[in-house]
PDB file of C-alpha atoms (C1' of nucleotides) in Angstrom:
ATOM      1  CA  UNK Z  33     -33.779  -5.254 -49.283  1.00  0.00           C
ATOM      2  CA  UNK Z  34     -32.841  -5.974 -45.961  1.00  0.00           C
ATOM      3  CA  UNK Z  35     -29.006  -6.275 -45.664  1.00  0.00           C
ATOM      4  CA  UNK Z  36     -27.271  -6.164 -42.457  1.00  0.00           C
ATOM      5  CA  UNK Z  37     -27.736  -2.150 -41.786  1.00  0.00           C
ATOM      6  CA  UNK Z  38     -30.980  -2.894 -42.215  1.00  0.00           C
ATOM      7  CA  UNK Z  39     -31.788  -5.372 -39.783  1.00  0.00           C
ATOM      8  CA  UNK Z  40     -29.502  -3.930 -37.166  1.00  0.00           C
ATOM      9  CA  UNK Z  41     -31.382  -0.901 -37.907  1.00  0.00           C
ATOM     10  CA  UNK Z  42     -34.673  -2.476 -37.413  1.00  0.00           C
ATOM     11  CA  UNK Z  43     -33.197  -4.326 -34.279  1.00  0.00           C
ATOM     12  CA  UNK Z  44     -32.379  -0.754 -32.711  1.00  0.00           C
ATOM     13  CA  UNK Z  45     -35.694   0.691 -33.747  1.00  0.00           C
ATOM     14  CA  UNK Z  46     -37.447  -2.434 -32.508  1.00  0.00           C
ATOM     15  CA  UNK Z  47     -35.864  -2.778 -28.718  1.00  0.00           C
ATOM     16  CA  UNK Z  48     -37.207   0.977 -27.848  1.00  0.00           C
ATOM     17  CA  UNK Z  49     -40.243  -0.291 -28.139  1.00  0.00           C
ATOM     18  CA  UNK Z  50     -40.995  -4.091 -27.826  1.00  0.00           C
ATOM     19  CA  UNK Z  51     -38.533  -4.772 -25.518  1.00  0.00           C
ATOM     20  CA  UNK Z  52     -39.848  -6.665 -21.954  1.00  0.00           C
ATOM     21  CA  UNK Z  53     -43.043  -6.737 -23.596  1.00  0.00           C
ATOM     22  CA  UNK Z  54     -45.765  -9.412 -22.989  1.00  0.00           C
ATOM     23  CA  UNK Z  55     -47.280 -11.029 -26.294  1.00  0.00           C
ATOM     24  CA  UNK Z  56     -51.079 -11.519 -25.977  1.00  0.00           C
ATOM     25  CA  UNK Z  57     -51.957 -13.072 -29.052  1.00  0.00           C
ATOM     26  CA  UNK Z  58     -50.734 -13.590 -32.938  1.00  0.00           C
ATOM     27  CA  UNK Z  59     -52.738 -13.519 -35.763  1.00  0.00           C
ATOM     28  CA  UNK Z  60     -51.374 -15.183 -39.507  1.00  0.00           C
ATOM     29  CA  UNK Z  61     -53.225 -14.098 -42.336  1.00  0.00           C
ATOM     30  CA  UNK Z  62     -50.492 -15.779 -44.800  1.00  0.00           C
ATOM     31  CA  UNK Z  63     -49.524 -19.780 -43.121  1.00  0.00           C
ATOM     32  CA  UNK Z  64     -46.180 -20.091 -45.545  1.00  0.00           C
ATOM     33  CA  UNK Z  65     -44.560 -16.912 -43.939  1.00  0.00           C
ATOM     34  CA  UNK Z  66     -44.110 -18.621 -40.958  1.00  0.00           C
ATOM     35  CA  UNK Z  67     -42.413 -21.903 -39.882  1.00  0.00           C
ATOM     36  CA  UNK Z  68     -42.923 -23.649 -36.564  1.00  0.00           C
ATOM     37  CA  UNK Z  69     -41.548 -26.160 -34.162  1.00  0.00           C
ATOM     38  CA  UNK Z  70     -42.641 -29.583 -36.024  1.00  0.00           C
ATOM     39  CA  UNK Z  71     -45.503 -30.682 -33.604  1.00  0.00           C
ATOM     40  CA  UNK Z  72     -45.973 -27.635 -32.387  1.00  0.00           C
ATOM     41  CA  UNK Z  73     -48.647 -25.027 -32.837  1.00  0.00           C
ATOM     42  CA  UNK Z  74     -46.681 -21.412 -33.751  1.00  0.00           C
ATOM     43  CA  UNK Z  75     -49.583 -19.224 -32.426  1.00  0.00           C
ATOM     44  CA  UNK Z  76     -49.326 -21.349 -28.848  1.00  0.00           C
ATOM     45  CA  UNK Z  77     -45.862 -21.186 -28.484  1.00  0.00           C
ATOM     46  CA  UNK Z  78     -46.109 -17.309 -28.885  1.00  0.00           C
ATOM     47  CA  UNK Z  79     -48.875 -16.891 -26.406  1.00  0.00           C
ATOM     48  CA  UNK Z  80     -48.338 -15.150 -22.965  1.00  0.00           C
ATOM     49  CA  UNK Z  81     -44.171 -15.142 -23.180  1.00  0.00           C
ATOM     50  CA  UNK Z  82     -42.384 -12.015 -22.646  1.00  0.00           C
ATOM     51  CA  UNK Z  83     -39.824 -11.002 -25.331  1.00  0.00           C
ATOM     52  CA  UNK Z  84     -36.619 -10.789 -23.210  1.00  0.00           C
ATOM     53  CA  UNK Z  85     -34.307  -9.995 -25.918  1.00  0.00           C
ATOM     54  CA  UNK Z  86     -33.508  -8.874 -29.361  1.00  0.00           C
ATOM     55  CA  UNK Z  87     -30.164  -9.479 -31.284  1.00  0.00           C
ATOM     56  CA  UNK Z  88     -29.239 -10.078 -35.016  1.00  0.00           C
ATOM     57  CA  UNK Z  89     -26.801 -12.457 -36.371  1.00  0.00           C
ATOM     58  CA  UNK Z  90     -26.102 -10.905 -40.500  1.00  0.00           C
ATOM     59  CA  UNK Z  91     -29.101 -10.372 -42.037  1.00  0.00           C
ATOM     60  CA  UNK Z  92     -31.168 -12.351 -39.413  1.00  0.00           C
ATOM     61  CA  UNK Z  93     -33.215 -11.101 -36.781  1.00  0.00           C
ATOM     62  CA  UNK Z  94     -33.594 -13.165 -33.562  1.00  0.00           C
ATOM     63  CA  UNK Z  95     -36.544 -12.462 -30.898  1.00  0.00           C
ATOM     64  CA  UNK Z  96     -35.610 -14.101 -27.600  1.00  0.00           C
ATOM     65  CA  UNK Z  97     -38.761 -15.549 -25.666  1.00  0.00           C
ATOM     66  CA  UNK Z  98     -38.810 -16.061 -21.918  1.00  0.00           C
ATOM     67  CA  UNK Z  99     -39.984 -19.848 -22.678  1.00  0.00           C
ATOM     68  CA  UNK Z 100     -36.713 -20.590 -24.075  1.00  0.00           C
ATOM     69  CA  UNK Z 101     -37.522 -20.261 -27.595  1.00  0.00           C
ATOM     70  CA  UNK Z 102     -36.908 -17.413 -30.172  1.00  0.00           C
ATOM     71  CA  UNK Z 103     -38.177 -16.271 -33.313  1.00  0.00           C
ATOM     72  CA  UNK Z 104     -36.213 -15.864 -36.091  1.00  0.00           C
ATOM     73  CA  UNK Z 105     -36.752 -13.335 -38.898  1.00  0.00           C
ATOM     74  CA  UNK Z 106     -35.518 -13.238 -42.163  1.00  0.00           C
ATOM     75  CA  UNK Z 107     -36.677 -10.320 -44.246  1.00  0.00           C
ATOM     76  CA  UNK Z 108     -35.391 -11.667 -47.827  1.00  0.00           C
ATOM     77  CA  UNK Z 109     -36.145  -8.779 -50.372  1.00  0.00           C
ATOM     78  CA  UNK Z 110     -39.168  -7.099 -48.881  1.00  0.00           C
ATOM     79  CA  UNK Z 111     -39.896  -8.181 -45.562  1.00  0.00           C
ATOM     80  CA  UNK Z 112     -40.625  -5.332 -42.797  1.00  0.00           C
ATOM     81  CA  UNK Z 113     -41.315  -5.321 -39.033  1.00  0.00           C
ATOM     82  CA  UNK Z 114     -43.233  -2.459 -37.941  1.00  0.00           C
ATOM     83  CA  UNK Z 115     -44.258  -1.445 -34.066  1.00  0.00           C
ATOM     84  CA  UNK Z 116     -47.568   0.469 -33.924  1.00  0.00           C
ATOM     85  CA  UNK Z 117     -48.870   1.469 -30.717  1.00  0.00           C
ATOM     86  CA  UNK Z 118     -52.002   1.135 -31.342  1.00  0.00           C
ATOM     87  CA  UNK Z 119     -54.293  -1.463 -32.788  1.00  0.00           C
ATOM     88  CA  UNK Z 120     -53.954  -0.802 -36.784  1.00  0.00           C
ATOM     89  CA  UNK Z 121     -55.364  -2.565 -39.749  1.00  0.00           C
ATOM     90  CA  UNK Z 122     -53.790  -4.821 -41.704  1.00  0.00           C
ATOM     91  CA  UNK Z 123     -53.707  -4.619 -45.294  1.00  0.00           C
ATOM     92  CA  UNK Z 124     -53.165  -7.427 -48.420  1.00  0.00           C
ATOM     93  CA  UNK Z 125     -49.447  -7.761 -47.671  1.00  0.00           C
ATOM     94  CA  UNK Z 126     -49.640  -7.704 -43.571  1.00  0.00           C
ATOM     95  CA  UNK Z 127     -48.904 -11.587 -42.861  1.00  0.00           C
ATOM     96  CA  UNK Z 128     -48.343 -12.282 -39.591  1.00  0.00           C
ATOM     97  CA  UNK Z 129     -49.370  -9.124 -36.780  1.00  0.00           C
ATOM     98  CA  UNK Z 130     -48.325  -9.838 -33.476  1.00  0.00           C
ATOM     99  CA  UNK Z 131     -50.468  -8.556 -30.608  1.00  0.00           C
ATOM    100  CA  UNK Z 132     -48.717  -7.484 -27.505  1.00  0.00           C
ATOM    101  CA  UNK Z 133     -49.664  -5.955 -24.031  1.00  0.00           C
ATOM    102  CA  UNK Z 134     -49.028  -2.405 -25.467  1.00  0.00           C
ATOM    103  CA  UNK Z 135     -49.118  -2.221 -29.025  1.00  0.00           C
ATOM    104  CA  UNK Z 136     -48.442  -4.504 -31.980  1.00  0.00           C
ATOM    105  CA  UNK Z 137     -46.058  -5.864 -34.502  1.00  0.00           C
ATOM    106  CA  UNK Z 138     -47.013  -6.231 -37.785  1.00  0.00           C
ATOM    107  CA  UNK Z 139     -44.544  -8.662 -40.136  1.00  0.00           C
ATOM    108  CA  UNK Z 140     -45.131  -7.661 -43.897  1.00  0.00           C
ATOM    109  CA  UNK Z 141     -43.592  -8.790 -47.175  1.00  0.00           C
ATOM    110  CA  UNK Z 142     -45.124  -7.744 -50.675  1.00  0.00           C
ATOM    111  CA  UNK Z 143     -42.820 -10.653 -52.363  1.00  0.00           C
ATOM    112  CA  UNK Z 144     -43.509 -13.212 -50.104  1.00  0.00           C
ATOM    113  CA  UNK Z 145     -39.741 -14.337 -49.512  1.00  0.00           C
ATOM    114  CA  UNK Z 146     -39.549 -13.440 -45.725  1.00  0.00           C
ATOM    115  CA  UNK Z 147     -39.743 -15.861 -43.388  1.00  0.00           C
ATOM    116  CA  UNK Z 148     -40.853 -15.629 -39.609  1.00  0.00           C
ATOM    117  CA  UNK Z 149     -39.414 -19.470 -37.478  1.00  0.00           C
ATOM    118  CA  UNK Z 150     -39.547 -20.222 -34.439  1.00  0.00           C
ATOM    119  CA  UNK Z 151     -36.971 -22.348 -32.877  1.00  0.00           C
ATOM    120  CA  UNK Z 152     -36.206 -23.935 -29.092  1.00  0.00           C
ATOM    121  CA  UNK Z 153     -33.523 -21.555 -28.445  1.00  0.00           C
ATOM    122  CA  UNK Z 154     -31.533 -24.545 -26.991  1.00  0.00           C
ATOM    123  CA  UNK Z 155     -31.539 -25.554 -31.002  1.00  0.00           C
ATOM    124  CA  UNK Z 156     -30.909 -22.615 -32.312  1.00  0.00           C
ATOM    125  CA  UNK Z 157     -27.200 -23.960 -32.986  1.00  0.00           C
ATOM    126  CA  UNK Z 158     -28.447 -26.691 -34.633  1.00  0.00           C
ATOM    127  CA  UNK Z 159     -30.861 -24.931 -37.632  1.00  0.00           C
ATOM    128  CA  UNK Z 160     -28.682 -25.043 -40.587  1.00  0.00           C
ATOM    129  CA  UNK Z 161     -29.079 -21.569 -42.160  1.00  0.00           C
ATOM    130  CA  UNK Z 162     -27.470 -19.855 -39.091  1.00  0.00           C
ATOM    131  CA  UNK Z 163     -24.696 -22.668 -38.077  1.00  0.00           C
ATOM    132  CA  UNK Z 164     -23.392 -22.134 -42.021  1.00  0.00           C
ATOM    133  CA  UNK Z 165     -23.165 -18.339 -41.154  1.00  0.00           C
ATOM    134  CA  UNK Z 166     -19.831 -16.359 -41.670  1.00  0.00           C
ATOM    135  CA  UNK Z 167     -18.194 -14.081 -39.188  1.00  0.00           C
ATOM    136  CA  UNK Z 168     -20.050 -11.080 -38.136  1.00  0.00           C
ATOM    137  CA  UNK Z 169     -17.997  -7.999 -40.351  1.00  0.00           C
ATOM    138  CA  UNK Z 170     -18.713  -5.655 -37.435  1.00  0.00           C
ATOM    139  CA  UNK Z 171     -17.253  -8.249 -35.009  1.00  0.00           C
ATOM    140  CA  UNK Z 172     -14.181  -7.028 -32.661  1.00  0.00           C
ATOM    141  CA  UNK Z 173     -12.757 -10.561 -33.545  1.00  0.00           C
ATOM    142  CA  UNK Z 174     -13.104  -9.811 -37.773  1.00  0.00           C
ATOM    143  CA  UNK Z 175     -10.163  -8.687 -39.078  1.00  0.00           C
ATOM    144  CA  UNK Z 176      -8.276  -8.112 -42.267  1.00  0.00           C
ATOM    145  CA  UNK Z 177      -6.714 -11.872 -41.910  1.00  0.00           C
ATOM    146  CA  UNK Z 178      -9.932 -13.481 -41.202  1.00  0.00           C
ATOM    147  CA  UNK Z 179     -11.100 -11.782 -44.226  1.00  0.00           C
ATOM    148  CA  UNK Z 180      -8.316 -13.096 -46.341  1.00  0.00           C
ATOM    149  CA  UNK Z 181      -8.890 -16.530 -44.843  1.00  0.00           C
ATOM    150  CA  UNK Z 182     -12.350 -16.792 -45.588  1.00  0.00           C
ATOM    151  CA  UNK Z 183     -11.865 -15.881 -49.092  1.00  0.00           C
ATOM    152  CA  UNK Z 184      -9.322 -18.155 -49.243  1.00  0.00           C
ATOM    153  CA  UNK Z 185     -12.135 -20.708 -49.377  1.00  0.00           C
ATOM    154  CA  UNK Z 186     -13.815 -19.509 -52.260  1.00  0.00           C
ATOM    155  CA  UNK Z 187     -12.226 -19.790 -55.969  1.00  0.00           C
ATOM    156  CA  UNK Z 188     -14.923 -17.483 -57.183  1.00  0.00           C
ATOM    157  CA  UNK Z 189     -15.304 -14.018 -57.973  1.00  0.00           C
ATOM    158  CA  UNK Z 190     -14.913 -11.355 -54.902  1.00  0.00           C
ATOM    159  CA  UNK Z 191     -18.647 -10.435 -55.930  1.00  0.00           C
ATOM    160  CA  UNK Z 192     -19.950 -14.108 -55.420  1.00  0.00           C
ATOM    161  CA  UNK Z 193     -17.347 -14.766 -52.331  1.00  0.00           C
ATOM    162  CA  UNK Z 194     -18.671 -12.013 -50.523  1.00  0.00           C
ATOM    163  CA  UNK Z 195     -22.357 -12.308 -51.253  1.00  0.00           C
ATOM    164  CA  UNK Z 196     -22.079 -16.178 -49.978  1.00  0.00           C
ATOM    165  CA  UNK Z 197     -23.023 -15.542 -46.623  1.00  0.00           C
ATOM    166  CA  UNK Z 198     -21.178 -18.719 -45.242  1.00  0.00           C
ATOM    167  CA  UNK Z 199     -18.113 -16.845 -46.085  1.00  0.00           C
ATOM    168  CA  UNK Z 200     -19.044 -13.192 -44.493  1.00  0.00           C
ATOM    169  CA  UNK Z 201     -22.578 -12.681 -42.998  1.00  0.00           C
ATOM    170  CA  UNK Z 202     -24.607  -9.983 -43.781  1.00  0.00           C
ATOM    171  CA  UNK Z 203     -23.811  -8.405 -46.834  1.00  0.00           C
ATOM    172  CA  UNK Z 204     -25.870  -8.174 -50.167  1.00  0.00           C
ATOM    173  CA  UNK Z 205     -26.205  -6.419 -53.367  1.00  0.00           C
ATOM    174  CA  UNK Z 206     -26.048  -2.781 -52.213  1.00  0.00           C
ATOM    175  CA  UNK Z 207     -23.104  -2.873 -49.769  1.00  0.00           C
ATOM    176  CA  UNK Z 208     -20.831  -5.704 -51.871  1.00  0.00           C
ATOM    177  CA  UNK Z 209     -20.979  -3.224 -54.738  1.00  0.00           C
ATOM    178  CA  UNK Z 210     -20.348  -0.182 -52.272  1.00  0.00           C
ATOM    179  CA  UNK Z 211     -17.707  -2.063 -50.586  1.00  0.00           C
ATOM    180  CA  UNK Z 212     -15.797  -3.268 -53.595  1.00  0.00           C
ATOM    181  CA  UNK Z 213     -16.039   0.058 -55.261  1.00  0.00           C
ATOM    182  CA  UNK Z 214     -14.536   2.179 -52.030  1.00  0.00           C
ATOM    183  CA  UNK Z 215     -11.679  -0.757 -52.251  1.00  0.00           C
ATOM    184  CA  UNK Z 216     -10.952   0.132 -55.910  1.00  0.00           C
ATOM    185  CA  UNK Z 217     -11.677  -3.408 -56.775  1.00  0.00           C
ATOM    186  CA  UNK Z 218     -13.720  -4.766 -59.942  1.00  0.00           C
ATOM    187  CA  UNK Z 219     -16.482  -7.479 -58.824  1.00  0.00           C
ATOM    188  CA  UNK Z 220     -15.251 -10.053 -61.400  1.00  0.00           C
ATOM    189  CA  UNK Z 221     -11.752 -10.352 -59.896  1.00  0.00           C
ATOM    190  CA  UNK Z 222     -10.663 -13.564 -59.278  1.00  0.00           C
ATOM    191  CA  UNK Z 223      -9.660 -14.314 -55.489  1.00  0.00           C
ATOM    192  CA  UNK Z 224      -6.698 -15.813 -56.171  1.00  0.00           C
ATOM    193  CA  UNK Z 225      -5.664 -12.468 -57.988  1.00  0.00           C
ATOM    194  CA  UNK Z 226      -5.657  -9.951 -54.574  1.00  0.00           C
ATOM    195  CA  UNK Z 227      -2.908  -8.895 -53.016  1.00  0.00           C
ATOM    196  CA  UNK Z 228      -2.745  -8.438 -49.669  1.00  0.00           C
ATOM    197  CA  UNK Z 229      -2.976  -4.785 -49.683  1.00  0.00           C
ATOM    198  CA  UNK Z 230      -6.226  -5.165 -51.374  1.00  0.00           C
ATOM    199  CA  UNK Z 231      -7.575  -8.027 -49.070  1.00  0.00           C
ATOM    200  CA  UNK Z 232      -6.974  -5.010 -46.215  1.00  0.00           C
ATOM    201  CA  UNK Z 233      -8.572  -2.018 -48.442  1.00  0.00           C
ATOM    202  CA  UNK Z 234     -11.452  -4.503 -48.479  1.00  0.00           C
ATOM    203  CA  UNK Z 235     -11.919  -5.507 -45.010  1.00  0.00           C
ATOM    204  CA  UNK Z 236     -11.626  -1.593 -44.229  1.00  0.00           C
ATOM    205  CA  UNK Z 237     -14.316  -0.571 -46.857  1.00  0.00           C
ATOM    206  CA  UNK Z 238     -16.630  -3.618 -46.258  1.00  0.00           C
ATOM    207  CA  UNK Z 239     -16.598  -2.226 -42.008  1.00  0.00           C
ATOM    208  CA  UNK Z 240     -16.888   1.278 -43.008  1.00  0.00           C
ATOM    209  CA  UNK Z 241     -19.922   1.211 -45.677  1.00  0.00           C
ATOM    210  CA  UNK Z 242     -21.808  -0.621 -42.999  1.00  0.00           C
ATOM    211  CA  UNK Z 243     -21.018   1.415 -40.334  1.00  0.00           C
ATOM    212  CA  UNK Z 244     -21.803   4.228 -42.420  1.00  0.00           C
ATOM    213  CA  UNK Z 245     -24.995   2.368 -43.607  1.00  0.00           C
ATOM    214  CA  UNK Z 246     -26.170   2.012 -40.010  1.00  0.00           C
ATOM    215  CA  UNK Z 247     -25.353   5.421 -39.159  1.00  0.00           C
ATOM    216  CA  UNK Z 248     -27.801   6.343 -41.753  1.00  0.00           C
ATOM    217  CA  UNK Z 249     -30.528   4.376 -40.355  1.00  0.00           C
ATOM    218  CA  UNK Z 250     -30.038   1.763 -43.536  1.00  0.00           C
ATOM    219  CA  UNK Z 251     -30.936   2.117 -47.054  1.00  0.00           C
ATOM    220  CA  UNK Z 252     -34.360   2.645 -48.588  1.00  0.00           C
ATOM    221  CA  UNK Z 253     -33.902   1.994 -52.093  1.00  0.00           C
ATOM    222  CA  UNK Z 254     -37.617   0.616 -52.693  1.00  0.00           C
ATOM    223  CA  UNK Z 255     -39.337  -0.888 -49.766  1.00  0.00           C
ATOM    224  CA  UNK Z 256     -36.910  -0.694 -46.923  1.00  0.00           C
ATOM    225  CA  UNK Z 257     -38.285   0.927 -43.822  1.00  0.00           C
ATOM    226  CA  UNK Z 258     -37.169   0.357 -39.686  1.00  0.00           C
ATOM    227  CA  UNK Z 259     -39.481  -0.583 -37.353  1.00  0.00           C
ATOM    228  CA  UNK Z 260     -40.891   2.440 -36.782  1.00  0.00           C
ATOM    229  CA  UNK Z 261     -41.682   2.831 -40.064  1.00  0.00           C
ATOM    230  CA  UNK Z 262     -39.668   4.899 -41.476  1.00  0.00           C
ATOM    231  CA  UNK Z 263     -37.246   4.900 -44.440  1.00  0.00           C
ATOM    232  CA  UNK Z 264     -33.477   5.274 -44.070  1.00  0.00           C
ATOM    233  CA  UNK Z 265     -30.684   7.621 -45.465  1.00  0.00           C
ATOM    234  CA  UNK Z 266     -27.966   5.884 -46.880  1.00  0.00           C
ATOM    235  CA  UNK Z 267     -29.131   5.690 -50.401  1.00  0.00           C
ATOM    236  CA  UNK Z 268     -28.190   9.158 -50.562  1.00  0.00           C
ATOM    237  CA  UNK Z 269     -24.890   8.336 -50.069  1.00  0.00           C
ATOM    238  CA  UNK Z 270     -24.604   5.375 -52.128  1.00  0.00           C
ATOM    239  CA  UNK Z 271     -21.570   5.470 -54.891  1.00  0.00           C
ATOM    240  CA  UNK Z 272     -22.013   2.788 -57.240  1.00  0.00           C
ATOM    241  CA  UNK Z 273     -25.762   0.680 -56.692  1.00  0.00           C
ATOM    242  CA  UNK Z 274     -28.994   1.861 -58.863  1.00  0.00           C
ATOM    243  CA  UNK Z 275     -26.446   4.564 -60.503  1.00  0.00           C
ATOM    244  CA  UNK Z 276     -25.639   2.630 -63.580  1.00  0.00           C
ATOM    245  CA  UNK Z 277     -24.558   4.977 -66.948  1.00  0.00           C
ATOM    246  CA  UNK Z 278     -24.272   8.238 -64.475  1.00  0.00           C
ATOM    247  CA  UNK Z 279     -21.593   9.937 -63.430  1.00  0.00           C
ATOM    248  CA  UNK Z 280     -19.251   8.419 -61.160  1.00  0.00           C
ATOM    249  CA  UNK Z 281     -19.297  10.795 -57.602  1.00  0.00           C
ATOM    250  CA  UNK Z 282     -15.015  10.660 -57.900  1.00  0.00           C
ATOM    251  CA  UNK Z 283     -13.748  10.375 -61.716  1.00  0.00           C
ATOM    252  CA  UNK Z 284     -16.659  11.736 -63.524  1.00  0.00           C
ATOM    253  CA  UNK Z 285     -16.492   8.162 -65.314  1.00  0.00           C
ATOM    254  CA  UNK Z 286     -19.802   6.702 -66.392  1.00  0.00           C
ATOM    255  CA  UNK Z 287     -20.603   3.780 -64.536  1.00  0.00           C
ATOM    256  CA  UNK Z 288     -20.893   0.521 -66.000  1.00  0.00           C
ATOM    257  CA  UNK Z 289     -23.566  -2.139 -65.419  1.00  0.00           C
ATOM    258  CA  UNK Z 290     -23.358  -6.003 -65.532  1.00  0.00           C
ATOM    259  CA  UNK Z 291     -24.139  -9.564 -64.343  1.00  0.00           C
ATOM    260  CA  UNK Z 292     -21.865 -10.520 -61.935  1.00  0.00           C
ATOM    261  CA  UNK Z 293     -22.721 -13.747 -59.795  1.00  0.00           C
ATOM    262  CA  UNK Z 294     -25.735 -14.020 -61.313  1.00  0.00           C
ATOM    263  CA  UNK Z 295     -26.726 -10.206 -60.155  1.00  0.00           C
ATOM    264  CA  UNK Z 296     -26.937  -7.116 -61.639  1.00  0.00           C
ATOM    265  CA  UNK Z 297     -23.449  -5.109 -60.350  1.00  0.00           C
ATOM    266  CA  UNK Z 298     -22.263  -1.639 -61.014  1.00  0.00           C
ATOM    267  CA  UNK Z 299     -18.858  -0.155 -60.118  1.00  0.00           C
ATOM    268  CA  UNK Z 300     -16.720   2.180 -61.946  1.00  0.00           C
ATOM    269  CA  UNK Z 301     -14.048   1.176 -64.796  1.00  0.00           C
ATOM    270  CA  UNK Z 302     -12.353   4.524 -63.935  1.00  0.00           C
ATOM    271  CA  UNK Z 303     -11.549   3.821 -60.151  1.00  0.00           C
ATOM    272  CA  UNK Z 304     -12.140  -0.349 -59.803  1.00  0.00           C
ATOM    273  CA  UNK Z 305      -9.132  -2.229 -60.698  1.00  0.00           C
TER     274      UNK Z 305
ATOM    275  C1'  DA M1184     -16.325 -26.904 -56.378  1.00  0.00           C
ATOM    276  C1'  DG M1185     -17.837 -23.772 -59.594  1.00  0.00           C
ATOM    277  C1'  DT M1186     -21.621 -21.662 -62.524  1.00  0.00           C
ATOM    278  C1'  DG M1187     -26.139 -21.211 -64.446  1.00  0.00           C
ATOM    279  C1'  DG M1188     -30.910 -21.821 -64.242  1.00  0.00           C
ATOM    280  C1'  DC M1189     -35.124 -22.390 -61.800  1.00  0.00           C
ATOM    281  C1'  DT M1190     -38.197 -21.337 -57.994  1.00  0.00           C
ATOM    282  C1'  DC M1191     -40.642 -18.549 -54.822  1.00  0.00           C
ATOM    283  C1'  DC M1192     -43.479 -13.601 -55.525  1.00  0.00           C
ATOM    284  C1'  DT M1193     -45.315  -8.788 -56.698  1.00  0.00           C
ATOM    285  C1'  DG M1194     -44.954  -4.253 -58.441  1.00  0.00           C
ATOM    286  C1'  DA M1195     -42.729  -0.806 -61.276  1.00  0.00           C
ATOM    287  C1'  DG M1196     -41.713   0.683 -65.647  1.00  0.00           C
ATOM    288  C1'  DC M1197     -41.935   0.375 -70.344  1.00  0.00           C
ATOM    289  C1'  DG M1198     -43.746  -0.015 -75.323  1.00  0.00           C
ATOM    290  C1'  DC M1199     -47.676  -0.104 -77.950  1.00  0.00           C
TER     291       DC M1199
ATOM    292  C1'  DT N   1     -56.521   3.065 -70.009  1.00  0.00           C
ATOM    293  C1'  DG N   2     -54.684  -1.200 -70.092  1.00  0.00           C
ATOM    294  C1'  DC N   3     -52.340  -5.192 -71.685  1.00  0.00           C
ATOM    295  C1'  DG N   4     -48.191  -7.896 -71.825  1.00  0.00           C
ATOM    296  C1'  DC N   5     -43.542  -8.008 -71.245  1.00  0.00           C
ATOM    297  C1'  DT N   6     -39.129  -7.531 -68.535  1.00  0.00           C
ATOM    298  C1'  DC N   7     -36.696  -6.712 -64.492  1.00  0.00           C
ATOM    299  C1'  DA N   8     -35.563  -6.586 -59.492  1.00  0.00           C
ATOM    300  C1'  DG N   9     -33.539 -10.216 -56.238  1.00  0.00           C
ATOM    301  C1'  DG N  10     -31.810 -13.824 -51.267  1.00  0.00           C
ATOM    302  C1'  DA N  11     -31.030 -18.175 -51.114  1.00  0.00           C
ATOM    303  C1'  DG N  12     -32.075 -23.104 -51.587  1.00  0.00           C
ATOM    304  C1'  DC N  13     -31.930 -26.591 -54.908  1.00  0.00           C
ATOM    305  C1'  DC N  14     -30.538 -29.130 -58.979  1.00  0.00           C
ATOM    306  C1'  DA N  15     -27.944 -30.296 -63.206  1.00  0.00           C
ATOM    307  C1'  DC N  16     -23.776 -30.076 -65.452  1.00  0.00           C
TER     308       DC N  16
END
DNA sequence: AGTGGCTCCTGAGCGC
DNA sequence: TGCGCTCAGGAGCCAC
C-alpha cells in the first residue's frame, strides 16, 4: 500500500526513465480508474505532450505535462506504475498503459481504488484532495512545533490524527504504527495527553522511519513494487506492522493487536506508553 | 467535531 | 478440489 516511501520511491524509479519523454498514445482498458478535465477527452489531452516533470506531494504522484496540465496519481491500496521498455501485454488488472516514444507505462490496481486525474496545472491548487493536504514530514520547514500544532487540531487519538492526511501528508498504516512505536507511544493516546517531549520523540521517529523507508526502496508487504518493478526492503525492517503476537525486536514482549481508528494497529505494551 | 459504518474492490487464507 | 466466509484497507461520505 502505497504510503509516502512508496510513491517517492516510485517517483525516483520513474524520472530515470520517463523523464523528457514524448507520450504517443494512451490506451484505458478500465474508464473509472481515470478522471478527466470535465469536457475534455483524457486520451486527447495526453496525446503528443512531453512529460517535463515528476514530483509527489504525500502519497500523491504528480506528472507535469508540457501543455500545462498534469496527471495526478493516487495509488490507494494497490495501485502500481511500472516503466517497460518495450511494448508488453497487459493483463486483467493493467487499466490504463501509457504509450510513449520509448517505452511504456502501465498503471495497474488489482482493488480498483487507484485513481489516475488529470488536472490544468493552473488548477491544481484548486482540486480539493491536495489543497486539504498537511505539511510534507520530510519538509525543511516541518518541525517538531509544526507537529505539535497540527495535532493541536485534532482531539482524537495520535493513531487517527496522524493517519488524517489534512493534518500530516503521507503517512498510513505501516509507518503510523512504526512511527508511534520508535516514539514509545501507544496509538490510542489521547492528544491532549503528550507532553512535549513526546510531541518531539514523534516528529523525530515519524522523519526517520520514512527516511529509513525510502532508503529501503519502500515496503513490499503484499503488492507494493517501484516503477521498475521491483519490490522494496523495508518490511524487513519493520518493528511493529504484520508482526502481531510475535516477539517484540527490543523487549521480547509479545505484540498486541487491535482496532485503532477504525484499523487494525500493533505496537508493543512493553515499550509504548 | 468526533466516531462508526458503509462503499468501492479482489485475493489470500482459512475451515470444512 | 472447491465453496463460502472473513479480512486487508485509503478515503470520501453519511448518520448520530
Amino acid at each position: 500500500m502505497p504510503e509516502l516511501p512508496e510513491v517517492e520511491s516510485i517517483k525516483r524509479t520513474l524520472e530515470k526513465n520517463i523523464l523528457k519523454k514524448r507520450i504517443l498514445d494512451a490506451k484505458i482498458f478500465w474508464p473509472s480508474a481515470v478522471i478527466s478535465v470535465p469536457g475534455e477527452d483524457f486520451v486527447e489531452l495526453l496525446k503528443d505532450k512531453i512529460i517535463d516533470g515528476l514530483s509527489r506531494r504525500g502519497k500523491y504522484l504528480l506528472l507535469h505535462l508540457d501543455n500545462n496540465y498534469t496527471l495526478i496519481v493516487h495509488f490507494r491500496m494497490t495501485g502500481r506504475l511500472v516503466y517497460y521498455k518495450e511494448k508488453t501485454t497487459v493483463d486483467k488488472h493493467t487499466h490504463v498503459v501509457i504509450c510513449l516514444e520509448q517505452g511504456e507505462l502501465h498503471y495497474s490496481d488489482i482493488r480498483k481504488f487507484g485513481r489516475i486525474q488529470i488536472v490544468s496545472t493552473e488548477n491544481i491548487h484548486d482540486v480539493p484532495f491536495l489543497a486539504k493536504l498537511g505539511p510534507e514530514p520530510l519538509d525543511e520547514s516541518f518541525n517538531f512545533i509544526l507537529l505539535g500544532q497540527q495535532l493541536a487540531k485534532k482531539k482524537s487519538s495520535i493513531k487517527a490524527a496522524l493517519l488524517d492526511q489534512t493534518v500530516l501528508a503521507g503517512l498510513g498504516n505501516i509507518y503510523t504504527d512504526e512511527a508511534l512505536f520508535k516514539a514509545g507511544v501507544l496509538p490510542q493516546r489521547n492528544i491532549e495527553s503528550l507532553k512535549v517531549s513526546e510531541i518531539i520523540l514523534l516528529y523525530d521517529s515519524i522523519c526517520e522511519v520514512l527516511k529509513e523507508g525510502i532508503k529501503a526502496g519502500g515496503t513490499s508487504f503484499r503488492d507494493y513494487r517501484d516503477a521498475n518493478g521491483n519490490k522494496g526492503l523495508f518490511q524487513e525492517s519493520l518493528m511493529v506492522y504484520g508482526r502481531a503476537g510475535q516477539a517484540c525486536k527490543v523487549c521480547g514482549q509479545k505484540l498486541t493487536k487491535a482496532k485503532v481508528a477504525g484499523r487494525t494497529t500493533v505496537y508493543c505494551l512493553g515499550c509504548q506508553k
